[in-house]
mmCIF file of C-alpha atoms in Angstrom:
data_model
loop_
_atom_site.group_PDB
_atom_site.id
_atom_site.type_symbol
_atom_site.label_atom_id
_atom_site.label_comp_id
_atom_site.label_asym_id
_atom_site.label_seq_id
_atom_site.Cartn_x
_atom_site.Cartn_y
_atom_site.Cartn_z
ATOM 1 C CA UNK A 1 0.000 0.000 0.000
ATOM 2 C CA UNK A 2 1.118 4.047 -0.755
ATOM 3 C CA UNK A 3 1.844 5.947 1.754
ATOM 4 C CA UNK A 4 3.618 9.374 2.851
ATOM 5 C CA UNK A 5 4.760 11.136 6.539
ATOM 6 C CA UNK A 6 7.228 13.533 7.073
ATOM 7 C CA UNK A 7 7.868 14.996 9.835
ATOM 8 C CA UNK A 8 11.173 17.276 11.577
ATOM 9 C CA UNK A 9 12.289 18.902 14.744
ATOM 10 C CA UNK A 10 15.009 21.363 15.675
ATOM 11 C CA UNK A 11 17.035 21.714 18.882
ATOM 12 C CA UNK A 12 19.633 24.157 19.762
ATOM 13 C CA UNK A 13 23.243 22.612 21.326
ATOM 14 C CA UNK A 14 25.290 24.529 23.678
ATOM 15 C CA UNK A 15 28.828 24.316 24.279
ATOM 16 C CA UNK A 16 30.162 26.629 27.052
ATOM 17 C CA UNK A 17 33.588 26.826 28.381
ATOM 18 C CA UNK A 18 36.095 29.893 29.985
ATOM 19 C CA UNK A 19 36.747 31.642 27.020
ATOM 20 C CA UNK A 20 34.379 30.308 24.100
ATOM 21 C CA UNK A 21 30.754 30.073 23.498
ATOM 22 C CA UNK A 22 29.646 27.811 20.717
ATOM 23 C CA UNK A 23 25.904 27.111 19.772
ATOM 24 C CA UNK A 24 24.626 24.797 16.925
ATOM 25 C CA UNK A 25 21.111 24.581 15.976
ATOM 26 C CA UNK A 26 20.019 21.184 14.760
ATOM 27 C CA UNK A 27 17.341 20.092 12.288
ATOM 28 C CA UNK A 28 16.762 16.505 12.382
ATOM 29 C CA UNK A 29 13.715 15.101 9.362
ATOM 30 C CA UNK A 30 12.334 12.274 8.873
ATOM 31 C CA UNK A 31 10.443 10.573 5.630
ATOM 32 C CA UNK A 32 9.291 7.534 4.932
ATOM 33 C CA UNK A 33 7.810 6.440 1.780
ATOM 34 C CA UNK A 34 5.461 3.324 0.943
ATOM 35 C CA UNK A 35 4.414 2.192 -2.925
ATOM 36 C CA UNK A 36 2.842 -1.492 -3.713
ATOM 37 C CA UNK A 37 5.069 -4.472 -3.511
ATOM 38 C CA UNK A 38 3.633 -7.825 -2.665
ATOM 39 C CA UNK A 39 6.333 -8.095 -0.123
ATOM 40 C CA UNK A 40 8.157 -6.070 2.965
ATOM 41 C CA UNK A 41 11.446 -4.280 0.932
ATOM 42 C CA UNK A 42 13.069 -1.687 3.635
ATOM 43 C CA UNK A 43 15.943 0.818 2.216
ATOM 44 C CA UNK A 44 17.361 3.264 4.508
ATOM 45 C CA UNK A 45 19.066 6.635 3.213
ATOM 46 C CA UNK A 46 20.608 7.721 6.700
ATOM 47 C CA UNK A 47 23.865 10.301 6.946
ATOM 48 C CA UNK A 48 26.942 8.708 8.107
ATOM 49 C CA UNK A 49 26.222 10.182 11.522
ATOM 50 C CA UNK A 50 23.261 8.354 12.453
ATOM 51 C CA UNK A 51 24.255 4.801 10.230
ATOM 52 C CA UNK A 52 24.208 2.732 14.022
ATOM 53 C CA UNK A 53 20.599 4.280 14.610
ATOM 54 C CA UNK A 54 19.282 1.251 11.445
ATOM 55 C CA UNK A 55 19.101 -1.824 13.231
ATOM 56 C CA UNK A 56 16.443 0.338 15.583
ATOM 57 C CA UNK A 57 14.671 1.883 12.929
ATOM 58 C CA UNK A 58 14.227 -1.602 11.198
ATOM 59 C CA UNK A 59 12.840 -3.359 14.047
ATOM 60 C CA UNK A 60 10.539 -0.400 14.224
ATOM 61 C CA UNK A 61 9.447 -0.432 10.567
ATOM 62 C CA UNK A 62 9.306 -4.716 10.423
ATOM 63 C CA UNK A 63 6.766 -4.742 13.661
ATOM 64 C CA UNK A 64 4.498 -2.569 12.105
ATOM 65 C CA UNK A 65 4.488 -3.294 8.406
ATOM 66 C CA UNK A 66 4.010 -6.500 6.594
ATOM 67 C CA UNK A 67 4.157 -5.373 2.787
ATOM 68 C CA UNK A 68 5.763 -2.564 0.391
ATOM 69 C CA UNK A 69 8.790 -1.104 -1.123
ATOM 70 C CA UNK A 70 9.391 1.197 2.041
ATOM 71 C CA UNK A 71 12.537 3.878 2.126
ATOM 72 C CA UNK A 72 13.142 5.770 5.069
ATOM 73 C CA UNK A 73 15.019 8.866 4.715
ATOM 74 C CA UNK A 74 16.909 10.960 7.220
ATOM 75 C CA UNK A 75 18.247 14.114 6.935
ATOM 76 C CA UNK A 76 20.530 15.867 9.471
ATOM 77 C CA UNK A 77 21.087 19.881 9.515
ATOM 78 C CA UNK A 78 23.242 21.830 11.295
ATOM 79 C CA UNK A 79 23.833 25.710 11.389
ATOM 80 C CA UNK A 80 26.545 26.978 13.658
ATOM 81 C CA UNK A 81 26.930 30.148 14.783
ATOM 82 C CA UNK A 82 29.856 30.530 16.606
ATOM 83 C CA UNK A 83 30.671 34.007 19.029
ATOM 84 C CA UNK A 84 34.785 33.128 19.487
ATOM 85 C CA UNK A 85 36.141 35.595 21.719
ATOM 86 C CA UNK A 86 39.580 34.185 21.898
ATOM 87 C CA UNK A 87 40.444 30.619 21.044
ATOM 88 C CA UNK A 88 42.312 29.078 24.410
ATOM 89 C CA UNK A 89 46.067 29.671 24.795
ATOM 90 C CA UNK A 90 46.353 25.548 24.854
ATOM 91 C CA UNK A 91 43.777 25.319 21.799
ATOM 92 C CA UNK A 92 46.518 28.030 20.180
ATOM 93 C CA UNK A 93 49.678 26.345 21.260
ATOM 94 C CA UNK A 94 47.855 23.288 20.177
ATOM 95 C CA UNK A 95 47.735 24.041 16.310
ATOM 96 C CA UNK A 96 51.238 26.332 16.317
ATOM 97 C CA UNK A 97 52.430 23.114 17.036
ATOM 98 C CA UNK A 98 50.949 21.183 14.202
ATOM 99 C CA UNK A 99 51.873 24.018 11.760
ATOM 100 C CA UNK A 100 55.710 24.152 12.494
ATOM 101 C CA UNK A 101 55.690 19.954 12.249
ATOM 102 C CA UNK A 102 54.073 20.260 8.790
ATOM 103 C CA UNK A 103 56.213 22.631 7.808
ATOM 104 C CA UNK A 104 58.860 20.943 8.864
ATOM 105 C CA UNK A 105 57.702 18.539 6.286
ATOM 106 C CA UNK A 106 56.117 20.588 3.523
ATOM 107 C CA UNK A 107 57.993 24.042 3.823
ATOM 108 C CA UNK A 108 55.791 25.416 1.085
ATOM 109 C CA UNK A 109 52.735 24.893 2.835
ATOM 110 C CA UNK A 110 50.761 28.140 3.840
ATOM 111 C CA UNK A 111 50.364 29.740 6.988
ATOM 112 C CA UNK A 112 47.521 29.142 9.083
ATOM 113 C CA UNK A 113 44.841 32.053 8.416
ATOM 114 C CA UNK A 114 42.843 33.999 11.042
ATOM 115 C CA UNK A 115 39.554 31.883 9.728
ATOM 116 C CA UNK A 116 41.274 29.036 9.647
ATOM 117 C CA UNK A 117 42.293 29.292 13.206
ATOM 118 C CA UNK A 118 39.133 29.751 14.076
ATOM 119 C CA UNK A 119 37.168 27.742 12.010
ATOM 120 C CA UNK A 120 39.774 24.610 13.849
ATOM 121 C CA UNK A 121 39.202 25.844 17.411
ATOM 122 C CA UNK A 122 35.458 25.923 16.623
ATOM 123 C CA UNK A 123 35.472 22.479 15.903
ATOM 124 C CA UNK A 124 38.129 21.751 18.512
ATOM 125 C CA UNK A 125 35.442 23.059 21.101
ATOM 126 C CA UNK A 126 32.612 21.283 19.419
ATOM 127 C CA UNK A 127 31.176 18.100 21.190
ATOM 128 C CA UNK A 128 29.313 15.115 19.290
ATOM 129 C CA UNK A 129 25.551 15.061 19.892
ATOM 130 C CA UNK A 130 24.081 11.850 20.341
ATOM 131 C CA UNK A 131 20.764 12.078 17.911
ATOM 132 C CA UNK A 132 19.243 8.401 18.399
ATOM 133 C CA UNK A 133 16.735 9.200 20.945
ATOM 134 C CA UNK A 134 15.905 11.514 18.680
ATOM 135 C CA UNK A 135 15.415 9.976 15.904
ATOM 136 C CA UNK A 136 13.940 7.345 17.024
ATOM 137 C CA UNK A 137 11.055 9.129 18.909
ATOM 138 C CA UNK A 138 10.782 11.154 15.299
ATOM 139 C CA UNK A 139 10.282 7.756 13.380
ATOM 140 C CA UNK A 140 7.536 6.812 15.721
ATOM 141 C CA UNK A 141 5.655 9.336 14.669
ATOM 142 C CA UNK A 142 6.392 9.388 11.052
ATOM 143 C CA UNK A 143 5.435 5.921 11.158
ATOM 144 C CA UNK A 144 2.262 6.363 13.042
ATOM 145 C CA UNK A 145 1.076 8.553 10.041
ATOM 146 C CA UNK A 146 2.346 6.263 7.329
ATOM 147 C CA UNK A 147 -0.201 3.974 9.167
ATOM 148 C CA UNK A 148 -2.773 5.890 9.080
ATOM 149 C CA UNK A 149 -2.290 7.220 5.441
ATOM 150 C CA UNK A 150 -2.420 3.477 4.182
ATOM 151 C CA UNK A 151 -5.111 3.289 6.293
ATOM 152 C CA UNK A 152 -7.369 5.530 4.457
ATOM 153 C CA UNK A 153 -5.807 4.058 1.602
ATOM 154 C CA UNK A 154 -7.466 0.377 2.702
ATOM 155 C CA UNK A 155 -10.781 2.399 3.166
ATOM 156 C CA UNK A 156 -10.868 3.151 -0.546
ATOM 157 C CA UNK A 157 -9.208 -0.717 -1.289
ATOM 158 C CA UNK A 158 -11.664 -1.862 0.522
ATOM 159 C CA UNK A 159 -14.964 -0.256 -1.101
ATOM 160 C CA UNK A 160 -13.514 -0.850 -4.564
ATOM 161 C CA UNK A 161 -13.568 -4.389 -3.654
ATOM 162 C CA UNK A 162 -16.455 -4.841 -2.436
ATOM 163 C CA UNK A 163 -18.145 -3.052 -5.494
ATOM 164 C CA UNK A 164 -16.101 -5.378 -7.343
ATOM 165 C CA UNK A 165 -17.420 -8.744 -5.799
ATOM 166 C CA UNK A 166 -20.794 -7.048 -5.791
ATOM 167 C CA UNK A 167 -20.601 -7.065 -10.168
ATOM 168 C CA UNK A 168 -19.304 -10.568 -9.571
ATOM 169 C CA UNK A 169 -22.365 -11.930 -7.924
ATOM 170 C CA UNK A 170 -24.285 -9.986 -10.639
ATOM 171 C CA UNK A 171 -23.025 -12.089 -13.428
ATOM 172 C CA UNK A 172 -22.987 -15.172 -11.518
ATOM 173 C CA UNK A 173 -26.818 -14.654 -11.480
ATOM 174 C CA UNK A 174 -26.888 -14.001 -14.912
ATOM 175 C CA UNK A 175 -25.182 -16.846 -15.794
ATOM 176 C CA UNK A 176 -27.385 -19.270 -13.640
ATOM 177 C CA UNK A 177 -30.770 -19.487 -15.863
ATOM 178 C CA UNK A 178 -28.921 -19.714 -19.383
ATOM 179 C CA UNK A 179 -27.848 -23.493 -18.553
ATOM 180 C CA UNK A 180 -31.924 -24.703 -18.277
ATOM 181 C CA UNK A 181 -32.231 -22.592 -21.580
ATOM 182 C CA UNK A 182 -29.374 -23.718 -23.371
ATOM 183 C CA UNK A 183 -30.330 -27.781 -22.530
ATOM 184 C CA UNK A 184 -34.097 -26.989 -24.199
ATOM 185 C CA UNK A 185 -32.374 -25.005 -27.382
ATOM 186 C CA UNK A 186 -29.881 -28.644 -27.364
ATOM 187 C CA UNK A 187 -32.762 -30.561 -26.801
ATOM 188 C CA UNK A 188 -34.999 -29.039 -29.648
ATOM 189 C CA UNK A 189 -32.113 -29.157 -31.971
ATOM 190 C CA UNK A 190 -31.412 -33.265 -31.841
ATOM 191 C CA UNK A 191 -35.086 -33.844 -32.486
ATOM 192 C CA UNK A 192 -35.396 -31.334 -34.954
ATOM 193 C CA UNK A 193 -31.952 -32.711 -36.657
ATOM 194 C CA UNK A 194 -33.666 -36.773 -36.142
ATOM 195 C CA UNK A 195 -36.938 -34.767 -38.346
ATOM 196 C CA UNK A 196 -33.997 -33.731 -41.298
ATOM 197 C CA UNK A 197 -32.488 -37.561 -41.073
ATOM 198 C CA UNK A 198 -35.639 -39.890 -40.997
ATOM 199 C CA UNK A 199 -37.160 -37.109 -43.953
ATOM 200 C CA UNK A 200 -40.389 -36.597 -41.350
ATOM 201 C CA UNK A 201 -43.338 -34.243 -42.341
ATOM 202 C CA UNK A 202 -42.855 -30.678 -40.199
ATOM 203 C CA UNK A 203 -45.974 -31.412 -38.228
ATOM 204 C CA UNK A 204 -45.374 -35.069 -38.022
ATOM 205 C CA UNK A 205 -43.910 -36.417 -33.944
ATOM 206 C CA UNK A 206 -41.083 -38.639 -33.798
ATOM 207 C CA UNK A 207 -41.056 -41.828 -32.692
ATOM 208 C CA UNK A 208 -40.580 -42.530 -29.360
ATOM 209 C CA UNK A 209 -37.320 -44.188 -29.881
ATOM 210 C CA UNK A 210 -35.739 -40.903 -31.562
ATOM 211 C CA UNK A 211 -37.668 -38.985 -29.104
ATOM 212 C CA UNK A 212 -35.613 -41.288 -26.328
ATOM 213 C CA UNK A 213 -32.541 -40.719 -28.045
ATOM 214 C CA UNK A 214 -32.816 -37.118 -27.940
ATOM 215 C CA UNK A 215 -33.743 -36.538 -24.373
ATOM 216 C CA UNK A 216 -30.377 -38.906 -23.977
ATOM 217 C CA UNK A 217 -28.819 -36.585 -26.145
ATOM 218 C CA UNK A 218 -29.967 -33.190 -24.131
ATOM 219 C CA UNK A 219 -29.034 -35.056 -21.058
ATOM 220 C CA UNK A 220 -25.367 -35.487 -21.678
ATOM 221 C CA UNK A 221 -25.199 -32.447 -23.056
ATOM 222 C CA UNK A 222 -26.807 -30.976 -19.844
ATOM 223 C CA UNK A 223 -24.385 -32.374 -17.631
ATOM 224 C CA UNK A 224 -21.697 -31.682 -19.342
ATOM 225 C CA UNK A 225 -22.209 -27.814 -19.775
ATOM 226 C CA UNK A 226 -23.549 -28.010 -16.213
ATOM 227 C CA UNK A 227 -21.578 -24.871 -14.101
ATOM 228 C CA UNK A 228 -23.968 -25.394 -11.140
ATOM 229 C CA UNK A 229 -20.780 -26.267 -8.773
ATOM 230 C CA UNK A 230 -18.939 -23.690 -10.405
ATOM 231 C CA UNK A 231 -21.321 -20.968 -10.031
ATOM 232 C CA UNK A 232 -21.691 -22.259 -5.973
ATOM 233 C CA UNK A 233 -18.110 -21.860 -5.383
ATOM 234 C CA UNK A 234 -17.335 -18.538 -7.012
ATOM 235 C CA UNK A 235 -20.805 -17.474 -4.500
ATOM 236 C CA UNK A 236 -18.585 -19.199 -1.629
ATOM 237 C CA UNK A 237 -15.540 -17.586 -2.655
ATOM 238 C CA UNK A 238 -17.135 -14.120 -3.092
ATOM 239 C CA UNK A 239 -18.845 -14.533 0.451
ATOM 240 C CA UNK A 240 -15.260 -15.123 2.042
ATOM 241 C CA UNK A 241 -13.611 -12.108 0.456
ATOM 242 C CA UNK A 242 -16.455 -9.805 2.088
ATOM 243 C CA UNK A 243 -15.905 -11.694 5.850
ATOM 244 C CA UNK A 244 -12.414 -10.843 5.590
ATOM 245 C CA UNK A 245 -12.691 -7.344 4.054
ATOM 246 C CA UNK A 246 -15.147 -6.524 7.158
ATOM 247 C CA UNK A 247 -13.052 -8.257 9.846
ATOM 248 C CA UNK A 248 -9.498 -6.106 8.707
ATOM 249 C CA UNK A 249 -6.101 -7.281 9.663
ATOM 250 C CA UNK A 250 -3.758 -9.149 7.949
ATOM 251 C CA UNK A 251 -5.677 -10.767 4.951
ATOM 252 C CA UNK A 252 -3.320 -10.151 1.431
ATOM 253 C CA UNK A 253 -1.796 -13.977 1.684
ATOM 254 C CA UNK A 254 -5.543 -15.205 2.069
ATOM 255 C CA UNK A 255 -7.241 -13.027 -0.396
ATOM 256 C CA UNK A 256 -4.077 -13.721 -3.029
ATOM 257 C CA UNK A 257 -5.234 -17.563 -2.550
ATOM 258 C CA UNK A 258 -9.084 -16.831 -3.498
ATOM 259 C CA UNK A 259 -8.634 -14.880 -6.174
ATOM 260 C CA UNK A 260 -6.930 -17.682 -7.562
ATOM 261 C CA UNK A 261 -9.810 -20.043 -7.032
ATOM 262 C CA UNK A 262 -12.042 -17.223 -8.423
ATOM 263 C CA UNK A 263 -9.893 -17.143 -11.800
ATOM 264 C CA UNK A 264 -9.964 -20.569 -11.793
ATOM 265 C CA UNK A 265 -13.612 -20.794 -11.448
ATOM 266 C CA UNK A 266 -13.953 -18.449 -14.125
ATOM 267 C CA UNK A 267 -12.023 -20.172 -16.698
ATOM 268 C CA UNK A 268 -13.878 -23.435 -16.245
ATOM 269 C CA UNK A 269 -17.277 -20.813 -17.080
ATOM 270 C CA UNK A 270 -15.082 -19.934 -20.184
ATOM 271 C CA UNK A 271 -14.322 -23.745 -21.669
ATOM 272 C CA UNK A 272 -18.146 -25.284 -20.520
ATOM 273 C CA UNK A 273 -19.652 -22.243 -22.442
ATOM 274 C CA UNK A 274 -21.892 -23.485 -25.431
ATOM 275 C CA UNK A 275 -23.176 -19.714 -25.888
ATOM 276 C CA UNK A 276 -21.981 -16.157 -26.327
ATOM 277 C CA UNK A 277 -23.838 -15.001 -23.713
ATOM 278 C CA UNK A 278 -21.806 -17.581 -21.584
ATOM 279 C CA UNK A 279 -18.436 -16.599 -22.676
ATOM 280 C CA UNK A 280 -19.322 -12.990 -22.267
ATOM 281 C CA UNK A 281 -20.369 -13.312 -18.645
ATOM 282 C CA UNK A 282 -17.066 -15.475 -18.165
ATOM 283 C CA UNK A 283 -15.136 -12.954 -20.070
ATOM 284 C CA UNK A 284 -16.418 -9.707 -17.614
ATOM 285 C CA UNK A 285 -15.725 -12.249 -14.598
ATOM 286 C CA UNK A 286 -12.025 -12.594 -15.316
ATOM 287 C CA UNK A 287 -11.899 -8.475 -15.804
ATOM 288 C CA UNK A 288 -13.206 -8.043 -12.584
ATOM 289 C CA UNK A 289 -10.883 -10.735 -11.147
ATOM 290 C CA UNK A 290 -7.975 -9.589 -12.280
ATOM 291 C CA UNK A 291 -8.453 -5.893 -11.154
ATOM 292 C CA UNK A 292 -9.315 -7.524 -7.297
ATOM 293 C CA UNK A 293 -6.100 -9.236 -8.324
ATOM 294 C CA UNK A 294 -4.358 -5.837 -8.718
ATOM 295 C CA UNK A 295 -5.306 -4.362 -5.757
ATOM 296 C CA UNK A 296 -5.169 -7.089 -3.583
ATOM 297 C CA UNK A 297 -1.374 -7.468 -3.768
ATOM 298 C CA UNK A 298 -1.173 -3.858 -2.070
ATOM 299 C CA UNK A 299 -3.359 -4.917 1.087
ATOM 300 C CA UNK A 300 -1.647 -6.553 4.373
#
């Protein structure tokens, strides 16, 4: 099932100490996408910072989702501003230190700039902020309105369903009285063919022994274009399919396995038809099918 939740949050880090004041503001987002697969696929797009925080975020995703191509992606801002008054005499002695040895080294390198000096005490000074609480408590709710986004998606699954099985039932009805008429037009054919063979006036009645033989004839016929049982199971089918669209929960695996027994009902329609009306109705029953088919692959 589709689905889409973003959500973000921003927090401000302080680092204090004698001489320095350094504050960061943080913007931590979350997204999560969901299309149609028949199965769970997870993909994570997480910045290096945060790569230990997707074992948690998969448990989190795998106990609430069953099916669909899902990404997750997270995206980690951060805006100093930085008030230096004086970088620390240690912080100074620090990097002279570290120039004169790679100078010693690379004598043509530059000297160390005013911004650079400050721009390496800054993040000297600068402390590593632990963002998996965070993120995780952010996911939670991203997640809860995935859930209910695919929820309302299942609403409108779920009615397009049911108007499907409704046209179902519709043609299953139609189909039901053309068998009885079907055997008579069979039946009044043989004796009307026996009339042609034995060169019989129009008005004149066969004799019982052709008459015999035909009845014979329309009863074979009969039961062999019979779709009685076929008809019965698509209804018991069709009533199963509504039970578990009312009761909810996980149902794709179970309504995957009747539509297959639908389609399969359907084609047996298709090869026992003896009219076009027949093939027609079996026709418009594996339409129908195969959109339910469609659609059912997207619901847990």
């Amino acid at each position: 099932m589709t689905g889409y939740a973003a959500v973000q949050s921003s927090s401000a880090n302080q680092t204090l100490d004698s001489e320095a004041t350094l504050e960061t503001n943080t913007r931590l987002g979350v997204e999560i996408r969901s299309v149609n697969s028949r199965f769970l696929d997870l993909s994570f797009r997480l910045p290096d910072e945060l790569r230990q925080a997707e074992p948690m975020l998969r448990e989190l995703l795998t106990a609430k989702l069953k099916r669909g191509k899902v990404e997750i992606r997270v995206a980690l801002d951060s805006n100093a501003a930085s008030s230096l008054k004086a970088p620390s005499p240690m912080t100074l002695q620090r990097l002279g230190s570290i120039e004169d040895t790679i100078k010693s080294w690379l004598p043509q390198a530059g000297a160390l700039s005013v911004a650079d000096v400050l721009r390496l005490a800054s993040n000297e000074d600068k402390k590593p902020h632990d963002h998996s609480e965070e993120l995780i408590k952010l996911s939670k709710k991203a997640l809860k309105d995935l859930l209910s986004a695919r929820q309302r998606e299942g609403g409108r699954l779920k009615l397009m369903l049911t108007e499907r099985t409704a046209q179902l039932r519709v043609l299953s009805a139609q189909a039901v009285p053309l068998v009885p008429l079907l055997v008579e037009q069979q039946k009044n054919r043989f004796l009307e063919r026996w009339k042609e063979a034995m060169n019989l006036p129009e008005k004149q009645v066969l004799p019982e022994v052709a008459q015999d033989r035909a009845l014979a004839e329309a009863t074979a016929f009969a039961i062999r274009i019979d779709v009685a049982e076929e008809i019965t199971r698509i209804a018991s089918h069709l009533d199963e399919i509504d039970r578990l669209l009312e009761a909810g929960g996980e149902l794709g695996k179970r309504l995957d396995f009747l539509i297959q027994e639908l389609h399969r009902e359907a084609n047996t329609l298709g090869s026992k038809s003896t009219s076009l009306e027949m093939t027609h109705i079996s026709v418009d029953m594996k339409v129908l099918i195969e959109q339910i088919r469609e659609q059912v692959q997207n619901i847990e």
